[in-house]
mmCIF file of C-alpha atoms in Angstrom:
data_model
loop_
_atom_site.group_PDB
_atom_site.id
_atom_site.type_symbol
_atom_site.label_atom_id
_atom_site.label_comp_id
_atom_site.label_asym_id
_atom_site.label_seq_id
_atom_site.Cartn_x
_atom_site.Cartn_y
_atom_site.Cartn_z
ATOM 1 C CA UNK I 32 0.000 0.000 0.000
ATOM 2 C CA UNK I 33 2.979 2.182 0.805
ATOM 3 C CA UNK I 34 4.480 1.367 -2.419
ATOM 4 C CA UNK I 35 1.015 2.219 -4.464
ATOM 5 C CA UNK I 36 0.545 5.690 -2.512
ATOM 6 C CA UNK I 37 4.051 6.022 -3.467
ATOM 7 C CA UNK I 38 3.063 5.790 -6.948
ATOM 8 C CA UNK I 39 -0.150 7.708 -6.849
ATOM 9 C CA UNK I 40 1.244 10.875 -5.357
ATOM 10 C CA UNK I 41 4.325 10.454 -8.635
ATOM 11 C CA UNK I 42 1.554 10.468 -10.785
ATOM 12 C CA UNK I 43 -0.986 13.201 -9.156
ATOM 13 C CA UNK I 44 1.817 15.628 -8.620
ATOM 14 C CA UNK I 45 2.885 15.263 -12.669
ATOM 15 C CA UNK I 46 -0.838 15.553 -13.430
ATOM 16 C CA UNK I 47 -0.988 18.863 -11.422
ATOM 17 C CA UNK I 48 1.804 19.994 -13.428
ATOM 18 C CA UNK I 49 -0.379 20.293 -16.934
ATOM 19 C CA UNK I 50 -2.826 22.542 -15.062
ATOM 20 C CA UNK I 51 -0.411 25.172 -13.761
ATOM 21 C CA UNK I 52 1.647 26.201 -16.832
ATOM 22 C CA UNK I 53 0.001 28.441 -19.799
ATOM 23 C CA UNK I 54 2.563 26.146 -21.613
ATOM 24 C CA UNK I 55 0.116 23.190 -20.828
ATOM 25 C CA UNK I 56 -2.766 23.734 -23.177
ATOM 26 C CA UNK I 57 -2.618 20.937 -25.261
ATOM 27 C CA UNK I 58 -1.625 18.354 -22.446
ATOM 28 C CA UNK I 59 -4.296 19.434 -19.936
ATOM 29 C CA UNK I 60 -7.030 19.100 -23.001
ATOM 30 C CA UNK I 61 -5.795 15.628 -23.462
ATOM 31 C CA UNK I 62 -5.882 14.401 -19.719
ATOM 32 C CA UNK I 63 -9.648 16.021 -19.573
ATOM 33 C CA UNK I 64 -10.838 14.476 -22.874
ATOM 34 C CA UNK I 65 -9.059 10.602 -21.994
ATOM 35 C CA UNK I 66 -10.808 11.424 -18.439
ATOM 36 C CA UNK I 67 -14.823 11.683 -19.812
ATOM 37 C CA UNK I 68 -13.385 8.937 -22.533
ATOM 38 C CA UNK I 69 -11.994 6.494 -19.614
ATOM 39 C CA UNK I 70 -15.685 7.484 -17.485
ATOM 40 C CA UNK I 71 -17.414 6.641 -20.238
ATOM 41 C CA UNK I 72 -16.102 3.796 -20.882
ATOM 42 C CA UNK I 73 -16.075 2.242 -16.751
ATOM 43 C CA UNK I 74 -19.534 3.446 -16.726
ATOM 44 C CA UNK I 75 -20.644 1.039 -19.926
ATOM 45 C CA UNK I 76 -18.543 -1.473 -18.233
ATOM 46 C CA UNK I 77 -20.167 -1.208 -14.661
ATOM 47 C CA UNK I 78 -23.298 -2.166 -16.508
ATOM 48 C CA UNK I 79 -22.678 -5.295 -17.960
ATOM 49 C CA UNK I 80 -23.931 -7.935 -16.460
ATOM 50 C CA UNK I 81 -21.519 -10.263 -13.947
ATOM 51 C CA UNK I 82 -22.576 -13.442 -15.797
ATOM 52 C CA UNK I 83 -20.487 -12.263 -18.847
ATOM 53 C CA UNK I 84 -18.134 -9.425 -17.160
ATOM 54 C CA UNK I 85 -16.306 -11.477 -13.392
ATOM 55 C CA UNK I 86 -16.023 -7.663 -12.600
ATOM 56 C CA UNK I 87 -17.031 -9.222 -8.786
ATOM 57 C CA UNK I 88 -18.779 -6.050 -7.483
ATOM 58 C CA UNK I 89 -22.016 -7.624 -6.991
ATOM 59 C CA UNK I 90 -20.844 -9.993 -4.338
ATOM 60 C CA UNK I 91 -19.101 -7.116 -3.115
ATOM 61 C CA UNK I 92 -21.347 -5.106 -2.665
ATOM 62 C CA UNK I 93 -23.736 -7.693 -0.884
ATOM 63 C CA UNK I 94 -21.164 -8.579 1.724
ATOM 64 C CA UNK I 95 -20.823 -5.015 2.485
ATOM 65 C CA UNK I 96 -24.180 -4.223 3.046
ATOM 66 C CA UNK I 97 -24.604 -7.256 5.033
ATOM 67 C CA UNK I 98 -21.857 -6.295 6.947
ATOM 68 C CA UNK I 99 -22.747 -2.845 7.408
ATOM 69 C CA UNK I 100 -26.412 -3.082 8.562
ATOM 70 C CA UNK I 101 -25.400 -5.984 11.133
ATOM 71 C CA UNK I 102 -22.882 -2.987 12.683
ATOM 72 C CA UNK I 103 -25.312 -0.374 12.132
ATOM 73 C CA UNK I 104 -28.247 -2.801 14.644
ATOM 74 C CA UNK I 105 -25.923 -3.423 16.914
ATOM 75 C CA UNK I 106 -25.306 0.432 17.865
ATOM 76 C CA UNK I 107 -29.070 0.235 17.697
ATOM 77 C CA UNK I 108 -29.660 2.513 14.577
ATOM 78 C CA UNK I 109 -31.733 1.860 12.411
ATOM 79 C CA UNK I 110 -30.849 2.199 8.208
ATOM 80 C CA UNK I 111 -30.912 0.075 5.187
ATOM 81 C CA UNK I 112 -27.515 0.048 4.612
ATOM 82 C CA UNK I 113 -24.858 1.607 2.568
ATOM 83 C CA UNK I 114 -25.229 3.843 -0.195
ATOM 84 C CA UNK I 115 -26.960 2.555 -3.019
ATOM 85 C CA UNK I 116 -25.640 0.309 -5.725
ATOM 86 C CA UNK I 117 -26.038 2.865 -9.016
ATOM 87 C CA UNK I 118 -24.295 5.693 -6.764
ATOM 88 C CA UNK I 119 -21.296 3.267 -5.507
ATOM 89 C CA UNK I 120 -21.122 2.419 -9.506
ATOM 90 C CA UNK I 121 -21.057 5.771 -9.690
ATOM 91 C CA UNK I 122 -17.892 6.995 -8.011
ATOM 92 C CA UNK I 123 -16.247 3.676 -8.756
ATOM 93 C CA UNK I 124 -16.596 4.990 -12.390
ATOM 94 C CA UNK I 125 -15.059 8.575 -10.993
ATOM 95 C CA UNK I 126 -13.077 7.002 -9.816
ATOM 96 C CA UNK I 127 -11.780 5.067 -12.845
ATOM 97 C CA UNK I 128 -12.172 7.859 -15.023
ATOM 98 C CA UNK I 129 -9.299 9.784 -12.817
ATOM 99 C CA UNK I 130 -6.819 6.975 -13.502
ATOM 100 C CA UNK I 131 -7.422 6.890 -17.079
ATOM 101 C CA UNK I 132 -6.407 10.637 -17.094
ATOM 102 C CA UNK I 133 -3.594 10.101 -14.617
ATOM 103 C CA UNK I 134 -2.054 7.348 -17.187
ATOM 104 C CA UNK I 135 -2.737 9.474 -20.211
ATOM 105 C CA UNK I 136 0.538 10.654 -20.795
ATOM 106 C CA UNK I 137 2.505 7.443 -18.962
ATOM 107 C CA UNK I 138 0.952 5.328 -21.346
ATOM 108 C CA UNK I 139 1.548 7.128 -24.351
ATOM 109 C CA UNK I 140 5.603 7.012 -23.230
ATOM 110 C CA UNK I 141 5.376 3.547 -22.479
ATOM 111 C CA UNK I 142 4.031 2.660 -25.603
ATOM 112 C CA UNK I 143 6.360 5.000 -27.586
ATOM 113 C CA UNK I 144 9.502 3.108 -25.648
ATOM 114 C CA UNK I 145 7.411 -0.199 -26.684
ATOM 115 C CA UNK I 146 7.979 1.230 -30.703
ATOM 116 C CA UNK I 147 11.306 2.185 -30.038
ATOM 117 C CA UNK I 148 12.474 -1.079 -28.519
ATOM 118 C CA UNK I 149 11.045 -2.975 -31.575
ATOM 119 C CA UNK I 150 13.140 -0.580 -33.716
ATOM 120 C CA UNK I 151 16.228 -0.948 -31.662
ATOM 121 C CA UNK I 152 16.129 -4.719 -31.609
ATOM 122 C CA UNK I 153 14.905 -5.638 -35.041
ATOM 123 C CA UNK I 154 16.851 -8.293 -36.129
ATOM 124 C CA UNK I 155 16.363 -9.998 -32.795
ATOM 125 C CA UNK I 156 12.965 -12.092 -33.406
ATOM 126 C CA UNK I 157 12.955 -13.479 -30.267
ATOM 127 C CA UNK I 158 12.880 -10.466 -28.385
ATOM 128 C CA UNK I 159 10.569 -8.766 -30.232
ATOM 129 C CA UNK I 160 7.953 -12.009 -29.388
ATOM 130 C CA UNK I 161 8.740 -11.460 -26.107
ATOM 131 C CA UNK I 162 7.836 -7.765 -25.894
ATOM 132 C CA UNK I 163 5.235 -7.905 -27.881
ATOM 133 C CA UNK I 164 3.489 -10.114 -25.687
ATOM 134 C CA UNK I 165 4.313 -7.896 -22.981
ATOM 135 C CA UNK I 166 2.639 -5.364 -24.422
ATOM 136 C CA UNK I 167 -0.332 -6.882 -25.059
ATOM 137 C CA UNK I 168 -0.944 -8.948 -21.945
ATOM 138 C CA UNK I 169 -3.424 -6.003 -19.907
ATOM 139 C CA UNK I 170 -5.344 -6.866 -22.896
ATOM 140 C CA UNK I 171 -5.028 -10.576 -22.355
ATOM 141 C CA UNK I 172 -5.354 -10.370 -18.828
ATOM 142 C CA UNK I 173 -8.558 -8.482 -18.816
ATOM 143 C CA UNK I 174 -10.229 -11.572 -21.411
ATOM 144 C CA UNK I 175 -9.651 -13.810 -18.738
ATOM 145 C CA UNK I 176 -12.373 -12.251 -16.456
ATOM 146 C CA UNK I 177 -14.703 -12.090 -19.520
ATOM 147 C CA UNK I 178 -16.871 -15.369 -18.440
ATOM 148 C CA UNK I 179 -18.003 -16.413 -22.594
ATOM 149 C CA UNK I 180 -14.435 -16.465 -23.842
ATOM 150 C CA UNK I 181 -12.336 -17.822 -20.521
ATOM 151 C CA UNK I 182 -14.473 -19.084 -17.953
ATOM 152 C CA UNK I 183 -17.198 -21.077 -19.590
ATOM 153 C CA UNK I 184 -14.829 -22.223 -22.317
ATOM 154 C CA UNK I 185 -12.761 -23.782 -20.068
ATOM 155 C CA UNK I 186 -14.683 -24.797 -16.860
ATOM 156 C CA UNK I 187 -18.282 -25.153 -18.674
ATOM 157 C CA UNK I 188 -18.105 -26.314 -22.190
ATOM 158 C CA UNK I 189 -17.565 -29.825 -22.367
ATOM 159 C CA UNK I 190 -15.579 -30.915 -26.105
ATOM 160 C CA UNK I 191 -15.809 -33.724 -28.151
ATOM 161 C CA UNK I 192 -14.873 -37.023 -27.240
ATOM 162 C CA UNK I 193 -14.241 -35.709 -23.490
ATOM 163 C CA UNK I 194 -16.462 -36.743 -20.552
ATOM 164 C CA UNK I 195 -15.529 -33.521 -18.918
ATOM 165 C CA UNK I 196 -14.559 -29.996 -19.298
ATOM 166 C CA UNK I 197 -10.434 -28.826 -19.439
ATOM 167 C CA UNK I 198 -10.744 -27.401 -15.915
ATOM 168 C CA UNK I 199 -12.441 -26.943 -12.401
ATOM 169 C CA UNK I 200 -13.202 -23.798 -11.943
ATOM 170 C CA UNK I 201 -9.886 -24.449 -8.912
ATOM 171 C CA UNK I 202 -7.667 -24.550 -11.231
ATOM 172 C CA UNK I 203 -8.900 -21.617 -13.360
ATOM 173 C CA UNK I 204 -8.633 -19.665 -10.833
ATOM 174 C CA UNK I 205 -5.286 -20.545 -10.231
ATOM 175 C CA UNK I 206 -4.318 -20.258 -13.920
ATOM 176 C CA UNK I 207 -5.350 -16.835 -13.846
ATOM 177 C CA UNK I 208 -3.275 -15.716 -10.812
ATOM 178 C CA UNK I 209 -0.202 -17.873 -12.215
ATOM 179 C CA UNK I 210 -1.254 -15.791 -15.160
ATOM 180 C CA UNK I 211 -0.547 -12.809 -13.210
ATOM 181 C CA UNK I 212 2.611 -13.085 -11.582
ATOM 182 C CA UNK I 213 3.896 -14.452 -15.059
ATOM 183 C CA UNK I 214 2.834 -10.960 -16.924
ATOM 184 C CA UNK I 215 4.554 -9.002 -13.901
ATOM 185 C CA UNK I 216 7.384 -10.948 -14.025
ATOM 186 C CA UNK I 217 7.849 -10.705 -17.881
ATOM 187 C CA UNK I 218 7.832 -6.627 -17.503
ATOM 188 C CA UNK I 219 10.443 -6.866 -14.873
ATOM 189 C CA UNK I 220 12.652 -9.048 -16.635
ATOM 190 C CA UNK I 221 12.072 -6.435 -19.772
ATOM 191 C CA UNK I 222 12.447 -3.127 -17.793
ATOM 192 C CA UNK I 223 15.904 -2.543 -18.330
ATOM 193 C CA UNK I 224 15.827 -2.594 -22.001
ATOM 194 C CA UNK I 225 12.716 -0.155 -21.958
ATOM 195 C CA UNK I 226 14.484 2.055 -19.876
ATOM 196 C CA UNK I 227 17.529 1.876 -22.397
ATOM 197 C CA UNK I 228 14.804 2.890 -24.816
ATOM 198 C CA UNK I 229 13.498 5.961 -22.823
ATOM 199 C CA UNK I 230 17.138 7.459 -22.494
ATOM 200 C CA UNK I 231 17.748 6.865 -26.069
ATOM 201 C CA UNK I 232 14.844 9.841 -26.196
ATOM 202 C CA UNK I 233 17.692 12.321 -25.624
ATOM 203 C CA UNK I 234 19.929 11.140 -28.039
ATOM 204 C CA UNK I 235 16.889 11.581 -30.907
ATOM 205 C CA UNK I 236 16.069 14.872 -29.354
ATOM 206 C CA UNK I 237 19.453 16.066 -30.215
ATOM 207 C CA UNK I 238 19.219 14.672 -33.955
ATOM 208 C CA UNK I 239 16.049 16.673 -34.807
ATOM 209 C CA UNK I 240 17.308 19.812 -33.192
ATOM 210 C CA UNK I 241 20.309 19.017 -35.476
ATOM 211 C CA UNK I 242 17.763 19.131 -38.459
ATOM 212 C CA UNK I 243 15.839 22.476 -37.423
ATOM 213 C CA UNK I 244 17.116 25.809 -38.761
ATOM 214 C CA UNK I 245 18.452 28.304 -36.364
ATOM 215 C CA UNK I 246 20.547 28.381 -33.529
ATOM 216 C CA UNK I 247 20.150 26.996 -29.920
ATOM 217 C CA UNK I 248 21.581 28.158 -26.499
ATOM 218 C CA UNK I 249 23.199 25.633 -24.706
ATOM 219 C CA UNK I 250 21.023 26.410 -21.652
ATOM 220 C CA UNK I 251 18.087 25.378 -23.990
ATOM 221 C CA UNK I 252 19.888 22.124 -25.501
ATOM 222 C CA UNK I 253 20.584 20.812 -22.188
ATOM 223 C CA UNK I 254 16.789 21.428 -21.219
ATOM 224 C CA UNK I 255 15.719 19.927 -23.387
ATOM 225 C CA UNK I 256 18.240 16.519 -22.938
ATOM 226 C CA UNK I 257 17.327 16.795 -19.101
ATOM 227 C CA UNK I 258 14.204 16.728 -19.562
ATOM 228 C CA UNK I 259 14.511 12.845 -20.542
ATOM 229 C CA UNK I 260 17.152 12.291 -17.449
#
Protein backbone atom coordinates (compact mmCIF):
# COMPACT_ATOMS: atom_id res chain seq x y z
CA UNK A 1 0.00 0.00 0.00
CA UNK A 2 2.98 2.18 0.80
CA UNK A 3 4.48 1.37 -2.42
CA UNK A 4 1.02 2.22 -4.46
CA UNK A 5 0.55 5.69 -2.51
CA UNK A 6 4.05 6.02 -3.47
CA UNK A 7 3.06 5.79 -6.95
CA UNK A 8 -0.15 7.71 -6.85
CA UNK A 9 1.24 10.87 -5.36
CA UNK A 10 4.32 10.45 -8.63
CA UNK A 11 1.55 10.47 -10.79
CA UNK A 12 -0.99 13.20 -9.16
CA UNK A 13 1.82 15.63 -8.62
CA UNK A 14 2.89 15.26 -12.67
CA UNK A 15 -0.84 15.55 -13.43
CA UNK A 16 -0.99 18.86 -11.42
CA UNK A 17 1.80 19.99 -13.43
CA UNK A 18 -0.38 20.29 -16.93
CA UNK A 19 -2.83 22.54 -15.06
CA UNK A 20 -0.41 25.17 -13.76
CA UNK A 21 1.65 26.20 -16.83
CA UNK A 22 0.00 28.44 -19.80
CA UNK A 23 2.56 26.15 -21.61
CA UNK A 24 0.12 23.19 -20.83
CA UNK A 25 -2.77 23.73 -23.18
CA UNK A 26 -2.62 20.94 -25.26
CA UNK A 27 -1.63 18.35 -22.45
CA UNK A 28 -4.30 19.43 -19.94
CA UNK A 29 -7.03 19.10 -23.00
CA UNK A 30 -5.80 15.63 -23.46
CA UNK A 31 -5.88 14.40 -19.72
CA UNK A 32 -9.65 16.02 -19.57
CA UNK A 33 -10.84 14.48 -22.87
CA UNK A 34 -9.06 10.60 -21.99
CA UNK A 35 -10.81 11.42 -18.44
CA UNK A 36 -14.82 11.68 -19.81
CA UNK A 37 -13.38 8.94 -22.53
CA UNK A 38 -11.99 6.49 -19.61
CA UNK A 39 -15.69 7.48 -17.48
CA UNK A 40 -17.41 6.64 -20.24
CA UNK A 41 -16.10 3.80 -20.88
CA UNK A 42 -16.08 2.24 -16.75
CA UNK A 43 -19.53 3.45 -16.73
CA UNK A 44 -20.64 1.04 -19.93
CA UNK A 45 -18.54 -1.47 -18.23
CA UNK A 46 -20.17 -1.21 -14.66
CA UNK A 47 -23.30 -2.17 -16.51
CA UNK A 48 -22.68 -5.29 -17.96
CA UNK A 49 -23.93 -7.93 -16.46
CA UNK A 50 -21.52 -10.26 -13.95
CA UNK A 51 -22.58 -13.44 -15.80
CA UNK A 52 -20.49 -12.26 -18.85
CA UNK A 53 -18.13 -9.43 -17.16
CA UNK A 54 -16.31 -11.48 -13.39
CA UNK A 55 -16.02 -7.66 -12.60
CA UNK A 56 -17.03 -9.22 -8.79
CA UNK A 57 -18.78 -6.05 -7.48
CA UNK A 58 -22.02 -7.62 -6.99
CA UNK A 59 -20.84 -9.99 -4.34
CA UNK A 60 -19.10 -7.12 -3.11
CA UNK A 61 -21.35 -5.11 -2.66
CA UNK A 62 -23.74 -7.69 -0.88
CA UNK A 63 -21.16 -8.58 1.72
CA UNK A 64 -20.82 -5.02 2.49
CA UNK A 65 -24.18 -4.22 3.05
CA UNK A 66 -24.60 -7.26 5.03
CA UNK A 67 -21.86 -6.29 6.95
CA UNK A 68 -22.75 -2.84 7.41
CA UNK A 69 -26.41 -3.08 8.56
CA UNK A 70 -25.40 -5.98 11.13
CA UNK A 71 -22.88 -2.99 12.68
CA UNK A 72 -25.31 -0.37 12.13
CA UNK A 73 -28.25 -2.80 14.64
CA UNK A 74 -25.92 -3.42 16.91
CA UNK A 75 -25.31 0.43 17.87
CA UNK A 76 -29.07 0.23 17.70
CA UNK A 77 -29.66 2.51 14.58
CA UNK A 78 -31.73 1.86 12.41
CA UNK A 79 -30.85 2.20 8.21
CA UNK A 80 -30.91 0.08 5.19
CA UNK A 81 -27.51 0.05 4.61
CA UNK A 82 -24.86 1.61 2.57
CA UNK A 83 -25.23 3.84 -0.20
CA UNK A 84 -26.96 2.56 -3.02
CA UNK A 85 -25.64 0.31 -5.72
CA UNK A 86 -26.04 2.86 -9.02
CA UNK A 87 -24.30 5.69 -6.76
CA UNK A 88 -21.30 3.27 -5.51
CA UNK A 89 -21.12 2.42 -9.51
CA UNK A 90 -21.06 5.77 -9.69
CA UNK A 91 -17.89 6.99 -8.01
CA UNK A 92 -16.25 3.68 -8.76
CA UNK A 93 -16.60 4.99 -12.39
CA UNK A 94 -15.06 8.57 -10.99
CA UNK A 95 -13.08 7.00 -9.82
CA UNK A 96 -11.78 5.07 -12.85
CA UNK A 97 -12.17 7.86 -15.02
CA UNK A 98 -9.30 9.78 -12.82
CA UNK A 99 -6.82 6.97 -13.50
CA UNK A 100 -7.42 6.89 -17.08
CA UNK A 101 -6.41 10.64 -17.09
CA UNK A 102 -3.59 10.10 -14.62
CA UNK A 103 -2.05 7.35 -17.19
CA UNK A 104 -2.74 9.47 -20.21
CA UNK A 105 0.54 10.65 -20.80
CA UNK A 106 2.51 7.44 -18.96
CA UNK A 107 0.95 5.33 -21.35
CA UNK A 108 1.55 7.13 -24.35
CA UNK A 109 5.60 7.01 -23.23
CA UNK A 110 5.38 3.55 -22.48
CA UNK A 111 4.03 2.66 -25.60
CA UNK A 112 6.36 5.00 -27.59
CA UNK A 113 9.50 3.11 -25.65
CA UNK A 114 7.41 -0.20 -26.68
CA UNK A 115 7.98 1.23 -30.70
CA UNK A 116 11.31 2.18 -30.04
CA UNK A 117 12.47 -1.08 -28.52
CA UNK A 118 11.05 -2.98 -31.57
CA UNK A 119 13.14 -0.58 -33.72
CA UNK A 120 16.23 -0.95 -31.66
CA UNK A 121 16.13 -4.72 -31.61
CA UNK A 122 14.90 -5.64 -35.04
CA UNK A 123 16.85 -8.29 -36.13
CA UNK A 124 16.36 -10.00 -32.80
CA UNK A 125 12.96 -12.09 -33.41
CA UNK A 126 12.96 -13.48 -30.27
CA UNK A 127 12.88 -10.47 -28.38
CA UNK A 128 10.57 -8.77 -30.23
CA UNK A 129 7.95 -12.01 -29.39
CA UNK A 130 8.74 -11.46 -26.11
CA UNK A 131 7.84 -7.76 -25.89
CA UNK A 132 5.24 -7.91 -27.88
CA UNK A 133 3.49 -10.11 -25.69
CA UNK A 134 4.31 -7.90 -22.98
CA UNK A 135 2.64 -5.36 -24.42
CA UNK A 136 -0.33 -6.88 -25.06
CA UNK A 137 -0.94 -8.95 -21.94
CA UNK A 138 -3.42 -6.00 -19.91
CA UNK A 139 -5.34 -6.87 -22.90
CA UNK A 140 -5.03 -10.58 -22.35
CA UNK A 141 -5.35 -10.37 -18.83
CA UNK A 142 -8.56 -8.48 -18.82
CA UNK A 143 -10.23 -11.57 -21.41
CA UNK A 144 -9.65 -13.81 -18.74
CA UNK A 145 -12.37 -12.25 -16.46
CA UNK A 146 -14.70 -12.09 -19.52
CA UNK A 147 -16.87 -15.37 -18.44
CA UNK A 148 -18.00 -16.41 -22.59
CA UNK A 149 -14.43 -16.47 -23.84
CA UNK A 150 -12.34 -17.82 -20.52
CA UNK A 151 -14.47 -19.08 -17.95
CA UNK A 152 -17.20 -21.08 -19.59
CA UNK A 153 -14.83 -22.22 -22.32
CA UNK A 154 -12.76 -23.78 -20.07
CA UNK A 155 -14.68 -24.80 -16.86
CA UNK A 156 -18.28 -25.15 -18.67
CA UNK A 157 -18.10 -26.31 -22.19
CA UNK A 158 -17.57 -29.82 -22.37
CA UNK A 159 -15.58 -30.91 -26.10
CA UNK A 160 -15.81 -33.72 -28.15
CA UNK A 161 -14.87 -37.02 -27.24
CA UNK A 162 -14.24 -35.71 -23.49
CA UNK A 163 -16.46 -36.74 -20.55
CA UNK A 164 -15.53 -33.52 -18.92
CA UNK A 165 -14.56 -30.00 -19.30
CA UNK A 166 -10.43 -28.83 -19.44
CA UNK A 167 -10.74 -27.40 -15.91
CA UNK A 168 -12.44 -26.94 -12.40
CA UNK A 169 -13.20 -23.80 -11.94
CA UNK A 170 -9.89 -24.45 -8.91
CA UNK A 171 -7.67 -24.55 -11.23
CA UNK A 172 -8.90 -21.62 -13.36
CA UNK A 173 -8.63 -19.66 -10.83
CA UNK A 174 -5.29 -20.55 -10.23
CA UNK A 175 -4.32 -20.26 -13.92
CA UNK A 176 -5.35 -16.83 -13.85
CA UNK A 177 -3.27 -15.72 -10.81
CA UNK A 178 -0.20 -17.87 -12.21
CA UNK A 179 -1.25 -15.79 -15.16
CA UNK A 180 -0.55 -12.81 -13.21
CA UNK A 181 2.61 -13.08 -11.58
CA UNK A 182 3.90 -14.45 -15.06
CA UNK A 183 2.83 -10.96 -16.92
CA UNK A 184 4.55 -9.00 -13.90
CA UNK A 185 7.38 -10.95 -14.03
CA UNK A 186 7.85 -10.70 -17.88
CA UNK A 187 7.83 -6.63 -17.50
CA UNK A 188 10.44 -6.87 -14.87
CA UNK A 189 12.65 -9.05 -16.63
CA UNK A 190 12.07 -6.44 -19.77
CA UNK A 191 12.45 -3.13 -17.79
CA UNK A 192 15.90 -2.54 -18.33
CA UNK A 193 15.83 -2.59 -22.00
CA UNK A 194 12.72 -0.15 -21.96
CA UNK A 195 14.48 2.06 -19.88
CA UNK A 196 17.53 1.88 -22.40
CA UNK A 197 14.80 2.89 -24.82
CA UNK A 198 13.50 5.96 -22.82
CA UNK A 199 17.14 7.46 -22.49
CA UNK A 200 17.75 6.87 -26.07
CA UNK A 201 14.84 9.84 -26.20
CA UNK A 202 17.69 12.32 -25.62
CA UNK A 203 19.93 11.14 -28.04
CA UNK A 204 16.89 11.58 -30.91
CA UNK A 205 16.07 14.87 -29.35
CA UNK A 206 19.45 16.07 -30.22
CA UNK A 207 19.22 14.67 -33.95
CA UNK A 208 16.05 16.67 -34.81
CA UNK A 209 17.31 19.81 -33.19
CA UNK A 210 20.31 19.02 -35.48
CA UNK A 211 17.76 19.13 -38.46
CA UNK A 212 15.84 22.48 -37.42
CA UNK A 213 17.12 25.81 -38.76
CA UNK A 214 18.45 28.30 -36.36
CA UNK A 215 20.55 28.38 -33.53
CA UNK A 216 20.15 27.00 -29.92
CA UNK A 217 21.58 28.16 -26.50
CA UNK A 218 23.20 25.63 -24.71
CA UNK A 219 21.02 26.41 -21.65
CA UNK A 220 18.09 25.38 -23.99
CA UNK A 221 19.89 22.12 -25.50
CA UNK A 222 20.58 20.81 -22.19
CA UNK A 223 16.79 21.43 -21.22
CA UNK A 224 15.72 19.93 -23.39
CA UNK A 225 18.24 16.52 -22.94
CA UNK A 226 17.33 16.79 -19.10
CA UNK A 227 14.20 16.73 -19.56
CA UNK A 228 14.51 12.84 -20.54
CA UNK A 229 17.15 12.29 -17.45
Amino acid sequence: MVVLGFAFKVLLSLWLQYFKGEESIGERSTCIVTGFVYLLIAMMILIVDENKLEIGLEKAYISFNHSASQFLDTQGLSSTGPASKIVLKFFLAIWCGLLGSLFTFPGLRVSKMHWDTLRYYKDHKLLLLIANISYVSPLLLVSLWITPISKDYLTVRIFSGMTSPLMTVERFESLRLIIIIAAGLLKIVLMPIYLQSYLNLAIQRIEIQKKEAGRITNIDLQKKVCVIT
